[in-house]
Short mmCIF file of the C-alpha atoms (twelve columns), coordinates in Angstrom:
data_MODEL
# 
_entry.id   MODEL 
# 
loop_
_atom_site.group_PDB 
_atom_site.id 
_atom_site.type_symbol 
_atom_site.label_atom_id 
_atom_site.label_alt_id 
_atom_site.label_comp_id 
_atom_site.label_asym_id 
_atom_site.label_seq_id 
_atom_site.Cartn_x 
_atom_site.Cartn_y 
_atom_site.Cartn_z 
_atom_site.pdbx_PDB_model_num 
ATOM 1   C CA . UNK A 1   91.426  112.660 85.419  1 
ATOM 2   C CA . UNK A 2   93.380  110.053 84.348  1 
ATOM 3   C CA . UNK A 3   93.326  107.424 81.398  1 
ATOM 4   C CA . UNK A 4   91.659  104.068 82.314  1 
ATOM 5   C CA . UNK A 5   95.124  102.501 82.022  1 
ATOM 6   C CA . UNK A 6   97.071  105.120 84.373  1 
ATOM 7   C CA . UNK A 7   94.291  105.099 86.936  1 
ATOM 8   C CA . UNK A 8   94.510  101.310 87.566  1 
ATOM 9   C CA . UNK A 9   97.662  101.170 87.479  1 
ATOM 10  C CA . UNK A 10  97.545  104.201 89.928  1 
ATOM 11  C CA . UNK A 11  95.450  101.829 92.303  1 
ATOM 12  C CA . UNK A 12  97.951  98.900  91.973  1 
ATOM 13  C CA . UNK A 13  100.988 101.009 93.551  1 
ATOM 14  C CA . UNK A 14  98.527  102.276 95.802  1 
ATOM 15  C CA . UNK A 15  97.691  98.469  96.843  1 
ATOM 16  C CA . UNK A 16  101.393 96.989  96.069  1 
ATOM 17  C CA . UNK A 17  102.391 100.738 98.947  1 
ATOM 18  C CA . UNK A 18  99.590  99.922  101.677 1 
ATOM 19  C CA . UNK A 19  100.508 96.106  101.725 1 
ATOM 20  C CA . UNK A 20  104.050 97.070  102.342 1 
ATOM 21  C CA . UNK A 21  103.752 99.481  104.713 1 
ATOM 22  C CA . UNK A 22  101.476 97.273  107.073 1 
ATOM 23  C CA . UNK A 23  104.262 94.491  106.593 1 
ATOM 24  C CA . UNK A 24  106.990 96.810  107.815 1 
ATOM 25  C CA . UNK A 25  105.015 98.391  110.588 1 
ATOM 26  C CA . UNK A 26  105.771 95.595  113.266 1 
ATOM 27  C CA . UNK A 27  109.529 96.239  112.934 1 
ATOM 28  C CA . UNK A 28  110.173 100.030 111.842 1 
ATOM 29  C CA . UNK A 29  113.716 100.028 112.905 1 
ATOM 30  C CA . UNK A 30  114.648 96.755  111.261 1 
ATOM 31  C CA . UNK A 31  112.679 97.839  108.020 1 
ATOM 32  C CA . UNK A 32  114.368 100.948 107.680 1 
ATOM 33  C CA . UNK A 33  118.148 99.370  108.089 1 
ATOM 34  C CA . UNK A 34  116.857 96.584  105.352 1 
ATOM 35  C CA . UNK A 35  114.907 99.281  102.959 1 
ATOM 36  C CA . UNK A 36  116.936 102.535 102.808 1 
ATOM 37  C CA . UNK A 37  119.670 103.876 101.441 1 
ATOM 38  C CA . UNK A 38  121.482 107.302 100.631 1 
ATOM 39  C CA . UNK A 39  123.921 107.166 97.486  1 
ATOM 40  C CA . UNK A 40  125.299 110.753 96.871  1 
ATOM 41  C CA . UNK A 41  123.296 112.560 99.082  1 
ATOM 42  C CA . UNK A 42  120.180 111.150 97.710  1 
ATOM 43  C CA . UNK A 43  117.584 108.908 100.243 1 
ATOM 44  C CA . UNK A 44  115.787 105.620 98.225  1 
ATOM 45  C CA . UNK A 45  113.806 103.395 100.059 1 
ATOM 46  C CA . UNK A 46  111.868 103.471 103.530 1 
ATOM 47  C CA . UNK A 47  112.423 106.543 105.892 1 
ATOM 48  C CA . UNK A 48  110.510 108.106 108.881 1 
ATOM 49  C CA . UNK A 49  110.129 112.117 108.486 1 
ATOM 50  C CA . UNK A 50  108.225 112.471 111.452 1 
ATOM 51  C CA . UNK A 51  106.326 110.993 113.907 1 
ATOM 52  C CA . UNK A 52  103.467 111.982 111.955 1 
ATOM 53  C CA . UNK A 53  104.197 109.615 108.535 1 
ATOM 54  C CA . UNK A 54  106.179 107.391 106.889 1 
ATOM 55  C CA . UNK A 55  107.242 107.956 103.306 1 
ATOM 56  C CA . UNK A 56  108.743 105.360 100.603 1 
ATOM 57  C CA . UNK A 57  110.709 106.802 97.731  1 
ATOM 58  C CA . UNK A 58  111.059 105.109 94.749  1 
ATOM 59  C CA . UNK A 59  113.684 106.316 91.920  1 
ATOM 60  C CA . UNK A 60  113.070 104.204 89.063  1 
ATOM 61  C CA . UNK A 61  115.007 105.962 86.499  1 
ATOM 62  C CA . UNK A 62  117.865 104.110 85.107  1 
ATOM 63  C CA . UNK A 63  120.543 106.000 87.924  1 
ATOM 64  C CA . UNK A 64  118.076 105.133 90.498  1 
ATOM 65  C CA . UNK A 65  117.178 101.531 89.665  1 
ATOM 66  C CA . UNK A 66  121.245 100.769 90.447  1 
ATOM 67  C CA . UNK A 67  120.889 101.229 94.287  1 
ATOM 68  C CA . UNK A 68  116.546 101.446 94.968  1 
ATOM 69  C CA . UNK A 69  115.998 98.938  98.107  1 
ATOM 70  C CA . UNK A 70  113.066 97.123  96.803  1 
ATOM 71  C CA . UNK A 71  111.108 94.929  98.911  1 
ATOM 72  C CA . UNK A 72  112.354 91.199  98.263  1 
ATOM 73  C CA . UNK A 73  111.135 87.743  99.404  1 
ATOM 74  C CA . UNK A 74  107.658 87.534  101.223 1 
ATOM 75  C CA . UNK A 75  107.178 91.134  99.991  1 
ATOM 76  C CA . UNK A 76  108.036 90.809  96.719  1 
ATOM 77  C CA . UNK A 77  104.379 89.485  96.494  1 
ATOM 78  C CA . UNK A 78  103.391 92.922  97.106  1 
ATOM 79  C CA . UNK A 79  105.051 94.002  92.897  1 
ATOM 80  C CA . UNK A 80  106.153 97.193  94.176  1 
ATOM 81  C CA . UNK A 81  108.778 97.546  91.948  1 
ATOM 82  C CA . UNK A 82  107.056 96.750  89.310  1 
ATOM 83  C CA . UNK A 83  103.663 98.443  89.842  1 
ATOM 84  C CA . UNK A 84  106.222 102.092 90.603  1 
ATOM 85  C CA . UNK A 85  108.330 101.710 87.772  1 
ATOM 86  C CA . UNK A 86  105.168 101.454 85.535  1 
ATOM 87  C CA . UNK A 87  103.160 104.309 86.790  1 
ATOM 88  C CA . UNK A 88  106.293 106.529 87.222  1 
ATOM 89  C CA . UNK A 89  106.487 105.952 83.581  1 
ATOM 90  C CA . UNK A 90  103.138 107.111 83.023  1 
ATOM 91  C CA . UNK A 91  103.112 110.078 85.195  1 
ATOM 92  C CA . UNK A 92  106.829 111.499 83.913  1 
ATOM 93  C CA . UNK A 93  104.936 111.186 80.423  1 
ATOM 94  C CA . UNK A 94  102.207 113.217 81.431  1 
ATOM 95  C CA . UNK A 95  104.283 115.786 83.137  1 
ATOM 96  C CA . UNK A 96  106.307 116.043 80.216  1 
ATOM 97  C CA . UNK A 97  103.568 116.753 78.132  1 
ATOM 98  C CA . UNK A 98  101.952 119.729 80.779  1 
ATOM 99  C CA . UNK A 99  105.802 121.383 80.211  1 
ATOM 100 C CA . UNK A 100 105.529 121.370 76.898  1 
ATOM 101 C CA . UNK A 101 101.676 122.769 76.894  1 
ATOM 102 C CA . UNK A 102 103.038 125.842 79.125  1 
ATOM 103 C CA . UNK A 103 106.228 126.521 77.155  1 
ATOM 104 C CA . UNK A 104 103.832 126.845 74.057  1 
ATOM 105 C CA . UNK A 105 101.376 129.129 75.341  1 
ATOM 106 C CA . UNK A 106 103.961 130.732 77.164  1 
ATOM 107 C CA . UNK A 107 106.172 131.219 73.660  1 
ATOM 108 C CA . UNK A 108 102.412 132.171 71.702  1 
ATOM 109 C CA . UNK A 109 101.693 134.866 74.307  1 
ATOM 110 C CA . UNK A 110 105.377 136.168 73.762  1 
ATOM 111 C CA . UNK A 111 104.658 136.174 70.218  1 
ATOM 112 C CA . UNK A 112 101.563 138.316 70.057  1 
ATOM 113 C CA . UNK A 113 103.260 140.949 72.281  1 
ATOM 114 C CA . UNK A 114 105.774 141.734 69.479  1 
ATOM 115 C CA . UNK A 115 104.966 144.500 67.207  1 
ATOM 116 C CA . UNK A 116 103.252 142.574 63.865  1 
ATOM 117 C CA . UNK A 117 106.532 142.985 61.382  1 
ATOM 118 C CA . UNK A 118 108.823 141.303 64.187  1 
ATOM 119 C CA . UNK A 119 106.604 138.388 65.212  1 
ATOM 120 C CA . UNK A 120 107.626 135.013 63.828  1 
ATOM 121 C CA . UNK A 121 104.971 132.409 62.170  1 
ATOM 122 C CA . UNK A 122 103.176 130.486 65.390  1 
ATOM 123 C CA . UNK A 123 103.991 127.588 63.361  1 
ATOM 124 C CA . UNK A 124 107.920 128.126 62.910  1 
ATOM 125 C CA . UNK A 125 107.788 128.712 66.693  1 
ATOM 126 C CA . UNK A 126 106.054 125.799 67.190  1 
ATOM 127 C CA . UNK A 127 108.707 124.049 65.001  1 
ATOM 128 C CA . UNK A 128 111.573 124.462 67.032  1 
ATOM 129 C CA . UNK A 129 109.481 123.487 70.438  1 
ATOM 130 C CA . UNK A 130 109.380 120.202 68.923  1 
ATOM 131 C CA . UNK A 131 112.699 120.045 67.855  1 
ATOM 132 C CA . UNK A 132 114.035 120.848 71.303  1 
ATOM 133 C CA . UNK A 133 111.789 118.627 73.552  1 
ATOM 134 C CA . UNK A 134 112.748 115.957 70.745  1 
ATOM 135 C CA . UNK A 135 115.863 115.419 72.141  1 
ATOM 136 C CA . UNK A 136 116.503 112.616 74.855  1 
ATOM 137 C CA . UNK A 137 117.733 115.199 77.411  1 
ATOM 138 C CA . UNK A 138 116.283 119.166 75.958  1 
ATOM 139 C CA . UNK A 139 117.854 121.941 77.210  1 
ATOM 140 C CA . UNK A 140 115.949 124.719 78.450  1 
ATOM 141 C CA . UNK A 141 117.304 128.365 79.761  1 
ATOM 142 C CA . UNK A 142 119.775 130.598 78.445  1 
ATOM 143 C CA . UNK A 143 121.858 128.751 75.628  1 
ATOM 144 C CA . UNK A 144 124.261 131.546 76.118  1 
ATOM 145 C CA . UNK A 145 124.925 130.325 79.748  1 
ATOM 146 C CA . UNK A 146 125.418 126.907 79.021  1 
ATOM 147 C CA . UNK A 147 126.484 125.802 82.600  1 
ATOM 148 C CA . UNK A 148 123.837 126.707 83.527  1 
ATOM 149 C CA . UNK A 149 121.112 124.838 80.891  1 
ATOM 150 C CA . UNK A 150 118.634 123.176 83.012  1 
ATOM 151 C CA . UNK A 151 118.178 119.435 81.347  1 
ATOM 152 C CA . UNK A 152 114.666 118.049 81.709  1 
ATOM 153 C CA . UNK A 153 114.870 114.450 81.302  1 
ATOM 154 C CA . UNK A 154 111.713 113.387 78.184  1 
ATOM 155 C CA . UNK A 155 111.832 109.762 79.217  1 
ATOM 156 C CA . UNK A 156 112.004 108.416 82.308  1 
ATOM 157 C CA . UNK A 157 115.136 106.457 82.013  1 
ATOM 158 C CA . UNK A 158 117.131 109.094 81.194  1 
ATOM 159 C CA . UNK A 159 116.229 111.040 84.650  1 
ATOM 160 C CA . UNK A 160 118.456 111.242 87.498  1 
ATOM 161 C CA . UNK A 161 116.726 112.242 90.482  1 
ATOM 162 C CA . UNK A 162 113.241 111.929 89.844  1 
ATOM 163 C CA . UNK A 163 111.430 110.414 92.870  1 
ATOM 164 C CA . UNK A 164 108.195 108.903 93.244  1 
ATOM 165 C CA . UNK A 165 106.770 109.149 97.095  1 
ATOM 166 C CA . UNK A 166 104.075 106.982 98.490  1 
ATOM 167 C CA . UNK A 167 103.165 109.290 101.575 1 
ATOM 168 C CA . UNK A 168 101.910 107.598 104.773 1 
ATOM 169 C CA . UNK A 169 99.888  109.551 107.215 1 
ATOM 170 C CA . UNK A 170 99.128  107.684 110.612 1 
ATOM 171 C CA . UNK A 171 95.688  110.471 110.810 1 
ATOM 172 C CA . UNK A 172 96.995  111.315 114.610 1 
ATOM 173 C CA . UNK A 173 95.519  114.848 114.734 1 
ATOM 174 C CA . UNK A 174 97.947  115.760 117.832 1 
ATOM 175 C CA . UNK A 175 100.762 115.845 115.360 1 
ATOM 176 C CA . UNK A 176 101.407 118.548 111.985 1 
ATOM 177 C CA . UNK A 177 101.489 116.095 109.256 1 
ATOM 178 C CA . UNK A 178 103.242 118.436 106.984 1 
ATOM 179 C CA . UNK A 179 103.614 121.950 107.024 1 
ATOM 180 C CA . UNK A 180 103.605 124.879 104.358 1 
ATOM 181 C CA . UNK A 181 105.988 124.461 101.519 1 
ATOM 182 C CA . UNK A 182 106.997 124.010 98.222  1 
ATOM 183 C CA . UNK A 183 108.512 120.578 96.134  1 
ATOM 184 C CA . UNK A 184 111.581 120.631 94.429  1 
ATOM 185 C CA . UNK A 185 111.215 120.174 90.649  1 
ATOM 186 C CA . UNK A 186 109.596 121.482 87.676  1 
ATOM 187 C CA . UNK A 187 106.515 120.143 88.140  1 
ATOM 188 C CA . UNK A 188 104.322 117.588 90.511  1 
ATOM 189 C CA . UNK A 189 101.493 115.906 90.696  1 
ATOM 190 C CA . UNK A 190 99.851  114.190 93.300  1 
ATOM 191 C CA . UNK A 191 97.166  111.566 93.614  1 
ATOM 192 C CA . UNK A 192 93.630  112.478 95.255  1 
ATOM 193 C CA . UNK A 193 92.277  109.996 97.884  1 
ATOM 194 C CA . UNK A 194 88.957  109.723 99.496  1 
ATOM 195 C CA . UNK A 195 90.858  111.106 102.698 1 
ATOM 196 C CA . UNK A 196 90.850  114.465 102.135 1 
ATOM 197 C CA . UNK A 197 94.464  115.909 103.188 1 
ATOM 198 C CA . UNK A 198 95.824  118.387 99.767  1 
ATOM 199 C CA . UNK A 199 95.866  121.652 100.901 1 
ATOM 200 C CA . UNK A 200 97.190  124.514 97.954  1 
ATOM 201 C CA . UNK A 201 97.009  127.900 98.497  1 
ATOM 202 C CA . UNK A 202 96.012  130.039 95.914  1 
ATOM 203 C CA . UNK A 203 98.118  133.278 94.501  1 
ATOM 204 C CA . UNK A 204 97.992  136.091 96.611  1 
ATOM 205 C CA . UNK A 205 96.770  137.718 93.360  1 
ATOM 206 C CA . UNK A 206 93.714  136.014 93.218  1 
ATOM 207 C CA . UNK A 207 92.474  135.894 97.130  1 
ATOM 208 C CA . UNK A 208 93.790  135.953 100.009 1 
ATOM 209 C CA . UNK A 209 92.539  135.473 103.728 1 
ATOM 210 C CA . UNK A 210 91.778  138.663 105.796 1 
ATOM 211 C CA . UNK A 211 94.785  138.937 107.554 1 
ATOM 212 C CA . UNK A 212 96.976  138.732 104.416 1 
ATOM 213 C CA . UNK A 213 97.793  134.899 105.082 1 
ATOM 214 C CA . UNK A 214 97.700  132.879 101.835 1 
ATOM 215 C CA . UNK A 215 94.200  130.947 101.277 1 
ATOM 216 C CA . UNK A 216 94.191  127.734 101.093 1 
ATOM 217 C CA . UNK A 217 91.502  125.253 99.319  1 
ATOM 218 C CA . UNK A 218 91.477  121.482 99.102  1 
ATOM 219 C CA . UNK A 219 91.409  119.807 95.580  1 
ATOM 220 C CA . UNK A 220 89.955  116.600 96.945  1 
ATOM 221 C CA . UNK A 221 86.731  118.137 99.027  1 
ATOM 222 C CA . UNK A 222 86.129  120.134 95.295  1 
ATOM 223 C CA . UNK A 223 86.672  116.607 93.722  1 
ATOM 224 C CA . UNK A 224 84.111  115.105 96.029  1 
ATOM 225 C CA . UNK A 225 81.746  118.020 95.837  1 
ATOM 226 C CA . UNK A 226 81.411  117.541 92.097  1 
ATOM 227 C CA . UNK A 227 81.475  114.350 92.131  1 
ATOM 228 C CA . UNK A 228 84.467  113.549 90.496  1 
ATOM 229 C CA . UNK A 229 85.002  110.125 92.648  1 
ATOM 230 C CA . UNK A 230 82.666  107.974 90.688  1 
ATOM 231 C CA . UNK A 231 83.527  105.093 93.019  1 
ATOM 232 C CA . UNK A 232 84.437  104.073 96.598  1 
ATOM 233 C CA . UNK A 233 88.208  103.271 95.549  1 
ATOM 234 C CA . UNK A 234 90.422  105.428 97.646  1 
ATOM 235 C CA . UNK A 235 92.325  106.240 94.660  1 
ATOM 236 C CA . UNK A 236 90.288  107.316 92.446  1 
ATOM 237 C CA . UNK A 237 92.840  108.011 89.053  1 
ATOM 238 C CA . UNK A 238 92.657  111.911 90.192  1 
ATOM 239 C CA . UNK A 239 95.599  113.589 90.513  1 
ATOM 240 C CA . UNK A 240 96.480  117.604 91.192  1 
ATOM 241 C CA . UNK A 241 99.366  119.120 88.917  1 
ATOM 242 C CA . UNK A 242 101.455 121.823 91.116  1 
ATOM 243 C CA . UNK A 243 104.255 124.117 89.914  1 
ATOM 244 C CA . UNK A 244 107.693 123.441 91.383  1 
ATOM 245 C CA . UNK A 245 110.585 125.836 92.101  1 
ATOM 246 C CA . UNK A 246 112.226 125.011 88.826  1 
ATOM 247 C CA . UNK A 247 109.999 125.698 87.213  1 
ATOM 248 C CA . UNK A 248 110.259 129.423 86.240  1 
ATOM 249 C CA . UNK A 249 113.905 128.249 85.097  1 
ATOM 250 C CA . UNK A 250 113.122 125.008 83.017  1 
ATOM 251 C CA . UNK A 251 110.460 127.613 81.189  1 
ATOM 252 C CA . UNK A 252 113.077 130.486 80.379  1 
ATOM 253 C CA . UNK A 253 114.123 129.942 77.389  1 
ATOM 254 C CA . UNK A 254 113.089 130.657 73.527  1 
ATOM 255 C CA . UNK A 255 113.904 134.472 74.118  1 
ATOM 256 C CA . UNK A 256 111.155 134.056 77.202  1 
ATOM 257 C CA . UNK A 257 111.963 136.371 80.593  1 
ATOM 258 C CA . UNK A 258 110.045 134.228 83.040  1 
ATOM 259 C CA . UNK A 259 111.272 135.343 86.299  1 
ATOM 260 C CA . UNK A 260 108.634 137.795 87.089  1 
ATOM 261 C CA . UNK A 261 105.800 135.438 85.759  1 
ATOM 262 C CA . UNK A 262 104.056 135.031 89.209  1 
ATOM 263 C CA . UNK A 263 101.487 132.215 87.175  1 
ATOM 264 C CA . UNK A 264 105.222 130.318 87.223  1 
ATOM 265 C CA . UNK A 265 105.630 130.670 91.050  1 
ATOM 266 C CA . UNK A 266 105.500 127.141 93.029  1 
ATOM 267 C CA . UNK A 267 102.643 126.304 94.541  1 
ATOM 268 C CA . UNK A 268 102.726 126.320 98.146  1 
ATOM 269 C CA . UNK A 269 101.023 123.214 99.747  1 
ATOM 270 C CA . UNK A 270 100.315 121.464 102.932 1 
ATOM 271 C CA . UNK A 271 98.816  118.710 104.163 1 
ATOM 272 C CA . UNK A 272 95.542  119.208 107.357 1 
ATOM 273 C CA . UNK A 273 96.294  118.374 110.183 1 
ATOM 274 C CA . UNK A 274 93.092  117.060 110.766 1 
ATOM 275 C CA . UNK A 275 92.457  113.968 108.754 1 
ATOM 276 C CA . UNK A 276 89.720  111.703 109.240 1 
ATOM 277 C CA . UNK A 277 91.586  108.725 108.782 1 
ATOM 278 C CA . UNK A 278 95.190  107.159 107.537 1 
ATOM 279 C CA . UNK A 279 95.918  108.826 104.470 1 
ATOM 280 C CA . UNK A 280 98.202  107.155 101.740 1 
ATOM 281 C CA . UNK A 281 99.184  109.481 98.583  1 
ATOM 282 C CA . UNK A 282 101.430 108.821 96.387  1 
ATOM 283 C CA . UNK A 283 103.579 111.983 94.460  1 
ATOM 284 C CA . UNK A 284 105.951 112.158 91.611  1 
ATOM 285 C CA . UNK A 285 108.756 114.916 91.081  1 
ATOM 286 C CA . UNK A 286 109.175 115.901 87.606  1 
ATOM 287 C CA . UNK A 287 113.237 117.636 88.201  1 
ATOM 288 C CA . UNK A 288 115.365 119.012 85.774  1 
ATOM 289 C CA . UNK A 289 118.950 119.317 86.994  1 
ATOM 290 C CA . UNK A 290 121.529 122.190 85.207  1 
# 
């Protein structure tokens, strides 16, 4: 759950997103000639994945700010840009902060694996955590490979591509709104609705279905079931924290082997195809780059 703060500013974007997209539904081809736009590769703005949803990415890091289409005249009312570039400072922070939680208790378990006369004080280990994710850009892997350092930016300004998605599902159950997969990045979170729609399958380690398929649960019927939404808001300041495919590499490092570390493994996720209504979430991509 998040802090007062985050979660209304959560709801703002949410607002500032669903105003938007019902302005830009009359004209979808006009709106996504005004409000996208690939630079290197990279899509900001407006774009239609499928028939199924419509997504709007903003970058606001410093790199991204340069070229993001934000809305402008009547829909500047909407403070799009502002209400994103506030909570993707928030959630980046948060991330951040989850990264360095797992690279502790990753570098503590490492610790107490060593025979006793080898193992290093906690605290000295500790020590040069701090001193590493101190740095505007800290470098995490092998320092001995240094091409191929993966750089996780601490602040958001100093990211490159580190989107934040405001998902649009129309709710037409003939369609797959969005299939099994996995997010690029170290980590992600996304924001709970009253629409249920997050579907994350659990390791295979811990259950699967009978066939052998990967089970899947949904964090926003558990939410519901214990009552987590307090209120009627349909973003409630919930979000779910999933493990992206860098995120094995951003956590080798400090004499840690992680490859094999299957609690490191990104989480696979989907969203039902069955929802009972529109469904707007909004996701942000925590990526280190090497």
């Amino acid at each position: 759950r998040l802090d007062d703060d985050t979660r209304n500013t959560l709801l703002s974007a949410w607002q500032s997103a669903r105003l938007f997209f019902d302005a830009v539904a009359s004209s979808p081809e006009k709106s996504i000639s005004k409000y996208r736009r690939i630079v290197g590769g990279h899509l900001l703005g407006l774009n239609h994945p499928s028939d199924a949803k419509v997504l709007y990415r903003a970058i606001c890091t410093d790199w991204g700010q340069q070229f993001q289409p934000w809305p402008d005249g009547d829909h500047d009312i909407f403070d799009l840009r502002k209400n994103s570039i506030e909570l993707a400072e928030r959630l980046h922070m948060i991330l951040v902060e989850c990264l360095k939680e797992i690279r502790t208790k990753l570098s503590d378990e490492n610790i107490q694996q060593q025979p006793m006369k080898k193992r290093p004080r906690l605290s000295y280990k500790r020590e040069q955590l701090d001193r590493c994710s101190s740095q505007a850009l800290y470098e995490i892997g092998d320092p001995k490979k240094s091409n191929e350092i993966m750089k996780v930016p601490e602040t958001l300004q100093e990211g490159y591509i580190c989107p934040l998605d405001y998902f649009l599902y129309h709710g037409d159950r003939s369609r797959t709104n969005c299939s099994d997969h996995v997010d690029r990045g170290v980590l992600i979170c996304v924001s709970l609705t009253d629409v249920p729609g997050l579907e994350c399958a659990l390791r295979t380690n811990i259950k699967r279905n009978d066939d052998g398929s990967p089970f899947f649960i949904c964090p926003e019927i558990i939410s519901s079931n214990e009552n987590l939404f307090q209120d009627r808001q349909p973003c409630n300041g919930l979000i779910c924290i999933m493990a992206g495919d860098q995120l094995k590499e951003a956590c080798s490092s400090l004499e840690l082997n992680c490859k094999n570390d299957s609690r490191l493994d990104a989480c696979v996720h989907r969203v039902r195809k069955e929802l009972k209504r529109a469904r707007l979430s909004i996701t942000y991509e925590l990526r280190g780059k090497v």
